[in-house]
Coordinates of C-alpha atoms in Angstrom, one line a residue:
Chain Y
M1 CA 0.0 0.0 0.0
A2 CA 1.1 3.5 -0.7
D3 CA 2.2 5.9 2.0
T4 CA -1.1 7.4 3.4
A5 CA 0.7 10.6 4.5
V6 CA 1.6 11.6 1.0
G7 CA -1.8 12.1 -0.6
A8 CA -4.8 11.1 1.2
T9 CA -7.0 12.5 -1.5
T10 CA -5.2 11.3 -4.6
E11 CA -5.3 7.6 -3.7
P12 CA -8.7 6.2 -4.8
E13 CA -10.4 3.9 -2.3
H14 CA -10.2 0.3 -3.3
G15 CA -13.3 -1.0 -1.7
A16 CA -16.3 1.2 -2.0
D17 CA -17.4 0.2 1.5
P18 CA -14.5 -0.9 3.7
S19 CA -16.8 -2.3 6.3
R20 CA -18.0 -4.9 3.8
R21 CA -14.4 -6.1 3.4
D22 CA -13.9 -6.3 7.1
F23 CA -17.0 -8.4 7.3
I24 CA -15.6 -10.9 4.7
Y25 CA -12.3 -11.1 6.7
I26 CA -14.1 -11.8 10.0
A27 CA -16.5 -14.3 8.4
T28 CA -13.7 -16.1 6.8
I29 CA -11.7 -16.3 10.0
A30 CA -14.7 -17.4 11.9
A31 CA -15.6 -20.1 9.4
A32 CA -12.0 -21.4 9.4
A33 CA -11.9 -21.4 13.2
G34 CA -15.2 -23.2 13.4
A35 CA -14.1 -25.8 10.9
G36 CA -10.8 -26.3 12.6
A37 CA -12.4 -26.7 16.0
S38 CA -14.9 -29.3 14.8
L39 CA -12.0 -31.2 13.1
V40 CA -10.1 -31.3 16.4
W41 CA -12.8 -33.5 18.1
P42 CA -12.4 -36.6 16.0
F43 CA -8.6 -36.5 16.6
V44 CA -9.2 -36.1 20.3
D45 CA -12.0 -38.7 20.6
Q46 CA -10.1 -41.4 18.7
M47 CA -8.1 -41.8 21.9
N48 CA -11.1 -42.8 23.9
P49 CA -12.0 -46.5 24.4
S50 CA -13.0 -48.1 21.1
A51 CA -16.3 -49.9 20.5
D52 CA -14.7 -53.4 20.9
T53 CA -13.2 -52.3 24.2
L54 CA -16.5 -51.0 25.4
A55 CA -18.2 -54.2 24.3
L56 CA -16.2 -56.4 26.6
A57 CA -17.3 -54.4 29.6
S58 CA -19.3 -57.0 31.5
T59 CA -18.7 -60.5 32.7
E60 CA -20.5 -63.2 34.7
F61 CA -19.0 -65.1 37.6
D62 CA -19.9 -68.3 39.5
L63 CA -19.5 -67.6 43.3
T64 CA -19.4 -71.3 44.2
K65 CA -15.7 -71.2 43.1
V66 CA -14.9 -69.1 46.2
A67 CA -14.7 -70.9 49.5
D68 CA -15.3 -69.2 52.9
G69 CA -12.5 -66.8 53.7
Q70 CA -11.0 -67.1 50.2
Q71 CA -10.5 -64.5 47.4
V72 CA -10.5 -65.0 43.7
T73 CA -8.9 -62.5 41.3
L74 CA -10.3 -62.2 37.8
K75 CA -9.4 -59.9 35.0
W76 CA -12.1 -57.4 34.1
R77 CA -11.7 -54.4 31.9
G78 CA -7.9 -55.1 31.9
K79 CA -7.8 -54.7 35.6
P80 CA -7.8 -57.2 38.5
L81 CA -11.2 -57.8 40.2
F82 CA -11.3 -59.2 43.7
V83 CA -14.2 -61.4 44.6
R84 CA -13.9 -62.1 48.3
N85 CA -15.9 -64.5 50.5
R86 CA -15.5 -62.7 53.8
T87 CA -15.4 -64.5 57.2
K88 CA -17.7 -63.5 60.0
A89 CA -14.8 -61.9 61.8
E90 CA -13.9 -59.8 58.8
I91 CA -17.4 -58.5 58.4
A92 CA -17.6 -57.8 62.1
A93 CA -14.3 -55.8 62.0
A94 CA -15.6 -53.9 59.0
V95 CA -18.9 -53.0 60.6
K96 CA -17.3 -52.0 63.9
D97 CA -15.1 -49.5 62.0
D98 CA -18.1 -47.8 60.3
T99 CA -17.9 -45.1 62.9
A100 CA -14.1 -44.7 62.8
A101 CA -12.5 -41.6 61.3
L102 CA -12.5 -42.6 57.6
K103 CA -10.8 -40.7 54.8
D104 CA -13.5 -41.7 52.4
P105 CA -16.5 -42.3 54.7
Q106 CA -18.7 -45.2 53.7
T107 CA -20.4 -47.9 55.9
D108 CA -19.7 -51.5 55.2
A109 CA -23.4 -52.0 54.2
E110 CA -23.0 -49.5 51.4
R111 CA -20.2 -51.6 49.9
V112 CA -22.1 -54.9 49.7
K113 CA -25.5 -56.0 48.4
P114 CA -28.2 -56.3 51.1
G115 CA -28.2 -59.7 52.8
K116 CA -24.9 -60.7 50.9
A117 CA -22.5 -59.2 53.4
Q118 CA -20.0 -62.0 52.9
W119 CA -19.5 -61.1 49.2
L120 CA -17.2 -58.2 48.7
V121 CA -16.5 -57.3 45.0
L122 CA -13.7 -54.8 44.5
I123 CA -11.7 -53.4 41.6
G124 CA -8.2 -54.5 42.6
S125 CA -6.5 -51.3 41.7
C126 CA -5.1 -49.0 44.4
T127 CA -6.8 -45.6 44.2
H128 CA -3.4 -44.0 44.6
L129 CA -1.6 -44.9 41.5
G130 CA -3.2 -48.2 40.3
C131 CA -0.9 -50.9 41.7
V132 CA -2.5 -54.2 42.8
P133 CA -2.9 -54.4 46.6
T134 CA -2.4 -57.7 48.3
F135 CA -4.7 -59.2 50.9
G136 CA -3.5 -60.0 54.4
G137 CA -1.0 -57.2 54.8
G138 CA -1.2 -53.8 56.4
D139 CA -2.5 -52.6 59.7
Y140 CA -6.2 -53.2 59.2
G141 CA -6.4 -56.9 58.2
G142 CA -7.5 -56.1 54.7
W143 CA -5.4 -55.1 51.7
F144 CA -2.0 -53.5 51.5
C145 CA -0.5 -51.8 48.5
P146 CA 3.2 -52.5 48.3
C147 CA 4.0 -49.7 46.0
H148 CA 3.4 -46.7 48.2
G149 CA 2.1 -48.2 51.4
S150 CA -1.7 -47.7 51.4
H151 CA -3.6 -49.8 54.0
Y152 CA -7.2 -50.9 53.3
D153 CA -9.5 -52.5 55.9
T154 CA -11.6 -55.7 55.4
S155 CA -14.2 -53.6 53.6
G156 CA -11.6 -52.3 51.2
R157 CA -11.8 -48.8 52.7
I158 CA -8.7 -46.7 52.8
R159 CA -7.4 -46.3 56.3
K160 CA -3.8 -45.2 56.0
G161 CA -1.3 -44.1 53.3
P162 CA -1.5 -41.9 50.2
A163 CA -4.5 -43.4 48.5
P164 CA -7.4 -40.9 48.5
K165 CA -10.4 -43.2 48.1
N166 CA -11.7 -46.6 49.1
L167 CA -11.1 -49.5 46.7
A168 CA -13.9 -49.1 44.1
V169 CA -16.9 -51.4 44.1
P170 CA -17.9 -52.0 40.5
E171 CA -21.4 -52.1 39.3
Y172 CA -22.7 -55.7 39.8
A173 CA -25.9 -57.6 40.4
F174 CA -26.8 -61.0 41.7
L175 CA -28.4 -63.1 38.9
S176 CA -29.0 -65.9 41.4
D177 CA -27.6 -66.8 44.8
T178 CA -24.4 -68.1 43.3
K179 CA -24.0 -66.0 40.2
V180 CA -23.1 -62.4 39.7
K181 CA -23.0 -60.2 36.7
I182 CA -20.2 -57.6 36.9
G183 CA -20.4 -54.5 34.8
Chain U
M1 CA 27.8 -13.5 17.2
S2 CA 26.3 -13.7 13.7
G3 CA 28.6 -11.4 12.0
H4 CA 28.9 -11.3 8.2
S5 CA 30.0 -14.5 6.6
T6 CA 33.6 -15.2 5.7
Y7 CA 32.9 -18.3 3.6
E8 CA 34.4 -18.2 0.2
P9 CA 33.3 -21.0 -2.2
K10 CA 36.4 -22.6 -3.7
T11 CA 35.1 -24.8 -6.4
G12 CA 32.7 -24.1 -9.3
F13 CA 30.1 -26.4 -7.8
E14 CA 30.3 -24.7 -4.4
R15 CA 29.8 -21.3 -6.1
W16 CA 26.8 -22.7 -8.1
L17 CA 25.2 -24.2 -5.0
D18 CA 25.9 -21.2 -2.8
A19 CA 23.9 -18.9 -5.1
R20 CA 21.0 -21.4 -4.9
L21 CA 21.0 -22.9 -1.4
P22 CA 23.8 -21.5 0.9
I23 CA 23.8 -24.6 3.1
V24 CA 27.6 -25.1 3.0
R25 CA 27.9 -21.4 4.0
L26 CA 25.5 -22.1 6.9
G27 CA 27.6 -25.1 8.1
Y28 CA 30.9 -23.1 7.7
D29 CA 29.6 -20.1 9.6
S30 CA 28.1 -22.3 12.4
F31 CA 30.7 -25.0 12.9
V32 CA 34.0 -23.9 11.4
D33 CA 34.4 -20.1 11.6
Y34 CA 32.0 -19.7 14.5
P35 CA 33.9 -17.9 17.4
T36 CA 33.8 -19.7 20.7
P37 CA 35.0 -18.3 24.0
R38 CA 38.6 -19.3 24.5
N39 CA 38.2 -20.4 28.1
L40 CA 35.6 -23.1 27.7
N41 CA 36.3 -26.1 30.0
Y42 CA 35.2 -29.7 29.5
W43 CA 31.8 -29.1 31.1
W44 CA 31.0 -27.3 27.8
T45 CA 31.6 -30.4 25.7
F46 CA 28.3 -32.1 26.6
G47 CA 26.3 -30.2 24.0
G48 CA 28.3 -32.0 21.3
I49 CA 28.0 -35.3 23.2
L50 CA 24.2 -34.8 23.4
S51 CA 23.9 -34.5 19.6
L52 CA 25.9 -37.7 19.3
C53 CA 23.4 -39.4 21.8
L54 CA 20.4 -38.1 19.9
A55 CA 21.8 -39.4 16.6
S56 CA 22.6 -42.7 18.1
Q57 CA 19.2 -43.1 19.6
L58 CA 17.5 -42.2 16.3
I59 CA 19.5 -44.6 14.3
T60 CA 19.3 -47.6 16.7
G61 CA 15.6 -46.8 17.3
I62 CA 14.7 -46.8 13.6
I63 CA 16.4 -50.1 13.2
L64 CA 14.7 -51.7 16.3
V65 CA 11.3 -50.7 14.9
M66 CA 12.0 -52.9 11.9
H67 CA 11.9 -55.9 14.2
Y68 CA 9.6 -54.9 17.0
T69 CA 5.8 -55.7 17.2
P70 CA 3.7 -53.1 19.0
S71 CA 1.0 -55.5 20.3
A72 CA 0.2 -56.5 23.9
D73 CA 0.4 -60.2 22.8
H74 CA 3.7 -60.0 20.9
A75 CA 5.7 -57.0 22.2
F76 CA 7.6 -59.0 24.8
A77 CA 8.3 -61.9 22.5
S78 CA 9.4 -59.6 19.7
V79 CA 12.0 -57.9 22.0
E80 CA 13.3 -61.4 22.9
H81 CA 13.4 -62.1 19.1
I82 CA 15.5 -59.0 18.6
M83 CA 17.9 -60.2 21.4
R84 CA 18.2 -63.8 20.2
D85 CA 17.4 -64.1 16.5
V86 CA 18.1 -60.8 14.7
N87 CA 21.6 -60.4 13.5
Y88 CA 23.4 -58.1 16.0
G89 CA 19.9 -57.3 17.5
W90 CA 21.4 -57.6 21.0
L91 CA 24.0 -55.0 20.2
I92 CA 21.5 -52.5 18.7
R93 CA 19.0 -53.0 21.5
Y94 CA 21.6 -52.6 24.2
M95 CA 22.9 -49.5 22.4
H96 CA 19.4 -48.1 22.4
S97 CA 18.5 -49.0 26.0
N98 CA 21.9 -48.0 27.5
G99 CA 22.0 -45.0 25.1
A100 CA 19.0 -43.6 26.9
S101 CA 20.9 -43.7 30.1
M102 CA 24.0 -42.1 28.5
F103 CA 21.7 -39.4 27.1
F104 CA 20.4 -38.6 30.6
I105 CA 23.9 -38.6 32.1
A106 CA 25.0 -36.1 29.5
V107 CA 21.9 -34.0 29.8
Y108 CA 22.1 -33.8 33.6
I109 CA 25.8 -32.7 33.4
H110 CA 24.8 -30.2 30.7
M111 CA 22.0 -28.8 33.0
F112 CA 24.1 -28.6 36.2
R113 CA 26.8 -26.8 34.1
G114 CA 24.2 -24.3 33.0
L115 CA 23.1 -23.9 36.6
Y116 CA 26.6 -23.3 38.0
Y117 CA 27.8 -20.9 35.3
G118 CA 24.5 -19.0 35.1
S119 CA 23.9 -20.0 31.4
Y120 CA 20.2 -19.3 31.9
K121 CA 20.7 -15.6 32.6
A122 CA 20.0 -12.8 30.2
P123 CA 20.3 -12.9 27.2
R124 CA 20.0 -16.7 27.2
E125 CA 16.5 -17.1 28.7
V126 CA 15.0 -18.5 25.5
L127 CA 18.0 -20.8 25.0
W128 CA 17.5 -22.1 28.5
I129 CA 13.7 -22.6 28.1
L130 CA 14.2 -24.4 24.8
G131 CA 16.6 -26.7 26.7
C132 CA 13.9 -27.3 29.4
V133 CA 11.5 -28.2 26.6
I134 CA 14.0 -30.7 25.2
Y135 CA 14.4 -32.2 28.7
L136 CA 10.6 -32.6 29.0
L137 CA 10.3 -34.2 25.6
M138 CA 13.2 -36.5 26.5
M139 CA 11.4 -37.5 29.7
A140 CA 8.2 -38.3 27.8
T141 CA 10.1 -40.2 25.1
A142 CA 12.1 -42.2 27.6
F143 CA 9.1 -43.1 29.6
M144 CA 7.1 -44.3 26.6
G145 CA 10.1 -46.2 25.2
Y146 CA 10.5 -48.0 28.5
V147 CA 6.9 -49.2 28.3
L148 CA 7.3 -50.8 24.9
P149 CA 9.0 -54.1 25.9
W150 CA 5.8 -54.8 27.9
G151 CA 7.7 -56.3 30.9
Q152 CA 6.4 -56.3 34.4
M153 CA 8.2 -53.2 35.5
S154 CA 7.5 -51.2 32.3
F155 CA 3.8 -52.2 32.4
H156 CA 3.2 -51.3 36.0
G157 CA 5.4 -48.2 35.6
A158 CA 3.0 -47.1 32.9
V159 CA 0.0 -47.8 35.2
V160 CA 1.5 -45.7 38.0
I161 CA 2.5 -42.8 35.8
T162 CA -0.8 -42.6 33.8
N163 CA -2.7 -42.8 37.1
L164 CA -0.9 -39.6 38.1
F165 CA -3.4 -37.8 35.9
G166 CA -6.2 -39.3 37.9
A167 CA -5.2 -37.0 40.7
L168 CA -6.7 -34.0 38.9
P169 CA -10.0 -33.0 40.3
I170 CA -13.2 -33.8 38.3
V171 CA -11.6 -34.4 34.9
G172 CA -8.9 -36.9 36.2
E173 CA -10.8 -40.1 35.6
S174 CA -11.9 -39.2 32.0
I175 CA -8.4 -38.1 31.2
T176 CA -6.8 -41.4 32.3
T177 CA -9.4 -43.4 30.4
W178 CA -8.7 -41.1 27.4
L179 CA -4.9 -41.7 27.8
W180 CA -5.4 -45.5 28.1
G181 CA -8.0 -45.8 25.3
G182 CA -9.7 -48.3 27.6
F183 CA -10.3 -49.2 31.2
A184 CA -6.7 -50.0 31.9
V185 CA -3.2 -49.8 30.4
D186 CA -3.7 -52.3 27.5
N187 CA -3.0 -52.8 23.8
A188 CA -4.5 -49.4 22.8
T189 CA -2.1 -47.7 25.3
L190 CA 0.9 -49.7 24.0
N191 CA 0.1 -48.7 20.4
R192 CA -0.2 -45.0 21.1
F193 CA 3.0 -45.0 23.2
F194 CA 4.8 -46.7 20.3
S195 CA 3.5 -44.1 17.8
L196 CA 4.5 -41.2 20.1
H197 CA 7.9 -42.8 21.0
Y198 CA 8.6 -42.7 17.3
L199 CA 7.4 -39.2 16.8
L200 CA 8.9 -37.4 19.8
P201 CA 12.6 -37.8 19.0
F202 CA 12.0 -35.9 15.8
M203 CA 10.3 -33.2 17.7
I204 CA 13.4 -33.2 20.0
A205 CA 15.6 -32.8 17.0
G206 CA 13.4 -29.9 15.9
V207 CA 13.7 -28.1 19.3
V208 CA 17.5 -29.0 19.3
I209 CA 17.8 -27.0 16.1
L210 CA 16.0 -24.0 17.7
H211 CA 18.2 -24.5 20.8
I212 CA 21.4 -24.3 18.6
W213 CA 20.0 -21.4 16.6
A214 CA 19.3 -19.5 19.9
L215 CA 22.8 -20.4 21.0
H216 CA 24.3 -19.0 17.9
V217 CA 22.4 -15.8 18.1
V218 CA 23.4 -15.0 21.7
G219 CA 26.7 -16.8 21.7
Q220 CA 28.1 -19.3 24.2
N221 CA 28.4 -18.5 27.9
N222 CA 31.7 -19.3 29.4
P223 CA 33.2 -20.1 32.8
T224 CA 33.8 -16.4 33.7
G225 CA 30.3 -15.5 32.7
V226 CA 31.7 -12.4 31.0
E227 CA 30.6 -11.9 27.4
P228 CA 33.4 -12.0 24.8
K229 CA 34.5 -8.4 24.0
S230 CA 37.3 -8.6 21.5
K231 CA 38.8 -11.0 19.1
A232 CA 41.3 -12.0 21.8
D233 CA 38.4 -13.5 23.8
T234 CA 37.4 -16.1 21.2
L235 CA 38.8 -18.9 19.0
P236 CA 37.3 -20.3 15.8
F237 CA 35.2 -23.4 16.4
T238 CA 37.3 -25.5 14.1
P239 CA 39.8 -26.8 14.9
Y240 CA 39.7 -25.8 18.6
A241 CA 36.2 -26.9 19.7
T242 CA 36.0 -29.6 17.1
V243 CA 39.1 -31.4 18.3
K244 CA 38.2 -30.9 22.0
D245 CA 34.7 -32.2 21.5
G246 CA 36.0 -35.1 19.4
F247 CA 38.3 -36.1 22.2
A248 CA 35.5 -35.8 24.8
M249 CA 33.1 -37.9 22.6
S250 CA 35.7 -40.6 22.3
V251 CA 36.0 -40.8 26.1
F252 CA 32.3 -40.8 26.4
L253 CA 32.0 -43.6 23.9
I254 CA 34.4 -45.7 26.0
L255 CA 32.0 -45.3 28.9
F256 CA 29.0 -46.1 26.7
A257 CA 30.8 -49.2 25.2
F258 CA 31.7 -50.3 28.7
F259 CA 28.0 -50.5 29.7
V260 CA 26.9 -52.0 26.4
F261 CA 29.5 -54.8 26.4
Y262 CA 30.2 -55.5 30.0
M263 CA 27.1 -54.6 32.1
P264 CA 24.2 -54.0 29.6
N265 CA 21.5 -54.7 32.2
A266 CA 23.1 -52.8 35.2
L267 CA 21.0 -49.7 34.7
G268 CA 17.7 -51.6 34.0
H269 CA 15.5 -53.6 36.4
A270 CA 15.5 -57.4 36.4
D271 CA 11.7 -57.4 36.7
N272 CA 11.4 -56.2 33.1
Y273 CA 12.4 -59.6 31.9
I274 CA 9.1 -60.9 33.3
P275 CA 6.2 -60.5 30.8
A276 CA 3.6 -57.9 31.8
N277 CA 0.9 -59.3 34.1
P278 CA -1.9 -56.9 35.0
L279 CA -3.0 -59.0 37.9
V280 CA 0.2 -58.9 39.9
T281 CA 2.2 -55.8 40.8
P282 CA 5.9 -56.1 41.4
S283 CA 6.5 -55.6 45.1
H284 CA 8.5 -52.5 44.5
I285 CA 7.9 -50.3 41.5
V286 CA 10.8 -48.1 40.6
P287 CA 11.3 -46.0 37.5
E288 CA 14.6 -45.9 35.5
W289 CA 17.4 -44.2 37.4
Y290 CA 17.1 -40.9 35.7
F291 CA 13.5 -40.4 37.1
L292 CA 14.3 -41.4 40.6
P293 CA 14.6 -37.9 42.1
F294 CA 11.2 -36.9 40.8
Y295 CA 9.7 -40.1 42.0
A296 CA 11.1 -39.4 45.4
I297 CA 9.5 -35.9 45.4
L298 CA 6.2 -37.5 44.3
R299 CA 6.3 -40.0 47.3
A300 CA 7.5 -37.4 49.8
V301 CA 4.2 -35.7 49.8
P302 CA 1.5 -37.6 51.7
D303 CA -1.3 -36.3 49.4
K304 CA -1.9 -37.7 45.9
L305 CA -2.7 -34.4 44.1
M306 CA -0.1 -32.4 46.0
G307 CA 2.5 -35.1 45.3
V308 CA 1.8 -34.9 41.6
L309 CA 1.9 -31.1 41.7
A310 CA 5.2 -31.1 43.5
M311 CA 6.7 -33.5 41.0
F312 CA 5.7 -31.3 38.0
G313 CA 6.6 -28.2 40.0
A314 CA 10.1 -29.5 40.4
I315 CA 10.5 -29.3 36.6
G316 CA 8.5 -26.1 36.4
C317 CA 11.1 -24.4 38.6
L318 CA 13.6 -24.9 35.9
F319 CA 11.5 -23.0 33.4
A320 CA 11.2 -20.0 35.8
L321 CA 14.9 -20.1 36.8
P322 CA 16.0 -17.1 34.7
W323 CA 13.7 -14.9 36.7
L324 CA 14.2 -16.5 40.1
D325 CA 18.0 -15.8 40.2
T326 CA 18.4 -12.1 41.0
S327 CA 22.2 -12.1 41.0
K328 CA 24.0 -9.6 38.7
V329 CA 27.0 -11.8 38.5
R330 CA 26.5 -14.7 36.1
S331 CA 29.1 -17.3 37.0
M332 CA 29.1 -18.9 40.4
R333 CA 32.9 -18.9 40.1
Y334 CA 32.6 -15.4 41.5
R335 CA 29.8 -16.2 44.0
P336 CA 31.4 -18.2 46.8
T337 CA 28.2 -18.3 48.9
A338 CA 26.1 -19.4 46.0
Q339 CA 28.7 -22.1 45.3
M340 CA 28.1 -23.6 48.7
Y341 CA 24.3 -23.7 48.2
F342 CA 24.9 -25.1 44.8
V343 CA 26.9 -28.0 46.1
I344 CA 24.2 -28.8 48.7
F345 CA 21.7 -28.6 45.8
V346 CA 23.6 -31.3 43.9
V347 CA 23.8 -33.4 47.0
A348 CA 20.1 -33.0 47.6
C349 CA 19.4 -34.2 44.0
I350 CA 21.6 -37.2 44.6
I351 CA 19.9 -38.0 47.9
L352 CA 16.5 -37.7 46.2
G353 CA 17.7 -40.1 43.5
F354 CA 18.8 -42.5 46.2
C355 CA 15.6 -42.2 48.2
G356 CA 13.6 -42.8 45.0
A357 CA 15.2 -46.2 44.7
K358 CA 14.4 -47.3 48.3
L359 CA 11.1 -48.3 49.9
P360 CA 9.7 -45.2 51.6
D361 CA 9.2 -46.8 55.0
D362 CA 12.7 -48.4 55.1
Q363 CA 15.1 -47.0 57.7
V364 CA 18.0 -44.8 56.6
I365 CA 20.1 -45.9 59.6
P366 CA 19.2 -49.5 60.3
H367 CA 17.9 -50.7 63.7
V368 CA 17.3 -47.1 65.0
T369 CA 13.8 -46.2 65.7
T370 CA 13.2 -42.5 66.3
F371 CA 9.8 -40.9 67.0
K372 CA 6.9 -40.8 64.5
F373 CA 6.0 -37.6 62.8
I374 CA 3.0 -37.0 60.5
D375 CA 2.8 -40.6 59.1
A376 CA 6.2 -42.1 59.3
D377 CA 9.3 -42.7 61.5
L378 CA 11.7 -39.8 61.2
N379 CA 14.5 -42.3 60.4
S380 CA 12.9 -43.3 57.1
F381 CA 13.6 -42.6 53.4
V382 CA 10.3 -40.8 53.1
W383 CA 11.5 -38.3 55.7
L384 CA 14.9 -38.0 54.1
S385 CA 13.2 -37.3 50.7
R386 CA 11.0 -34.7 52.4
I387 CA 14.0 -32.8 53.7
A388 CA 15.8 -33.0 50.3
T389 CA 12.5 -32.0 48.5
L390 CA 12.3 -29.0 50.8
Y391 CA 15.9 -28.0 49.9
Y392 CA 15.2 -28.6 46.2
F393 CA 12.3 -26.1 46.2
G394 CA 14.1 -23.8 48.7
F395 CA 17.1 -23.5 46.4
F396 CA 15.0 -22.3 43.5
L397 CA 12.3 -20.3 45.3
V398 CA 14.1 -18.9 48.3
I399 CA 17.9 -19.1 48.2
L400 CA 18.5 -18.0 44.6
P401 CA 16.1 -14.9 44.7
I402 CA 17.4 -13.7 48.1
L403 CA 21.0 -14.6 47.8
G404 CA 21.4 -12.6 44.5
L405 CA 20.5 -9.5 46.4
K406 CA 22.4 -10.1 49.7
E407 CA 25.7 -11.8 48.7
T408 CA 29.0 -10.0 48.0
P409 CA 30.5 -11.6 44.9
L410 CA 34.2 -11.6 44.1
P411 CA 35.5 -9.1 41.5
V412 CA 34.7 -10.3 38.0
P413 CA 37.4 -10.0 35.3
D414 CA 37.1 -7.3 32.6
S415 CA 37.3 -9.8 29.8
I416 CA 37.7 -13.5 29.2
A417 CA 41.3 -12.9 28.0
S418 CA 42.5 -10.6 30.8
P419 CA 43.2 -13.1 33.6
A420 CA 45.3 -15.1 31.2
L421 CA 47.4 -12.2 29.9
S422 CA 49.9 -10.2 31.8
P423 CA 49.0 -6.6 32.8
A424 CA 51.6 -5.3 30.2
E425 CA 50.0 -7.2 27.3
K426 CA 46.6 -6.1 28.5
G427 CA 47.5 -2.7 27.4

């Protein structure tokens, strides 16, 4: 463009109406930004779980395989799942601690199905950084995470250590007295 | 530093090319005629060593990919196939895995050099920040590369590190699911890590070019921290720096070869020779040695989110460093008080690395029980790492800002050349 200071009157105006040109600029930029933004989503969303991963999200399990006081670990959604047949003493210890100072307060009854207090179903992934806690260690007779020292009680509630939450109870339902559907 | 070019094309072809793509001129101006401060010591040779490391990692990596299978079912077996069946596969894999360690040894020396001699100070802030970006990219690349063999340690290391993002409030869970591409670290995760592990080194190479570009605009710092003022302060890059760097690289390659040929697994963890099993966690998860200080900082904080923030903050401090150090004197050679705090800082970093390798509840001095404080015995590695973490942040956020204003530095020489020349010659 020519120097505007030289002859403001001699230079003929290119656009008859400069505001119309501004409108075209803004509209073009807006359209490009909109198209760009909508194109981002497919590239972000492709990272989310794919359809086949989501399809494998539920499983059925026969509880007769788990004896009294025993725990079975199965793989569900790529993570370990603990199905524990709790002893009377374990249940009693868990219920007694309902009133203790809990980091993530929950009663034992909220973590099991009504009338099925012996069955505790947990996602076996420490709520700190996802290691697999082992049963029988720690200060509360429940699970202990060896990686960073989180102690869980017999209800799988966090009692001590860096984990912020109780061991998660997945969505599950009793299909019969001996069969559960998880997920 | 970027004065006018003294390159003179000698052959007809060079003249023809120079008029069309002056790439030989660029190389000549950057690596032959380029003036370097005459007093550079061997701490300055790690830049060259780092380019060697990057080249070595790129070449060996591209070759390994020709034999590796990025699949949860076959990854572990394909690495064993490389080790046993591929011609010289063992050599190339060991060069790649130990090369990563060599890369970090060199980068840590390079960074501590920068810290000591104030290489981050004006006008080199952008140069320093680009270096920090390279370091971050290196960390991401090394982490993702470590996951690829799909052994127990690498698998569960990936579980722990990706779970860090779960510490974020509200969005944490969806972000981890998004990172995993499923409900846990699985095949989808392995595949994207593989893709990114291939991509990031080229991004590193890109930022390295910017880093060198920035270096050539502002010129190299030097042990006195005084900018070159006359021709007497500098020497041409070739042959002086070239030969010196060549010698240092040879020595470095001897160390590299020693690891590759005599103790190739010394820097790795034995558990990574067990195929990944999502149902069993190794009793003690440790990252590779170069991440141990940050791992110790993570574990030093008894809260998950705060631990994660402290760990990232430890790297964040490096980015802010040019504005945290208030001293007018650049090189710590003339800052005796700062020197002392710097030495403690290096020791604190080493202690953190040591703590990161230990179980947090283990005792530092065996069989001595002191009293409990917060959630652990004072005589434990978690408390030792807490103290070292405090010093780490204290050094950046308290000591450097205050010290720069309070200390009395030694007299700084007028020029690089003046301490070497007699007063008469100085004229």
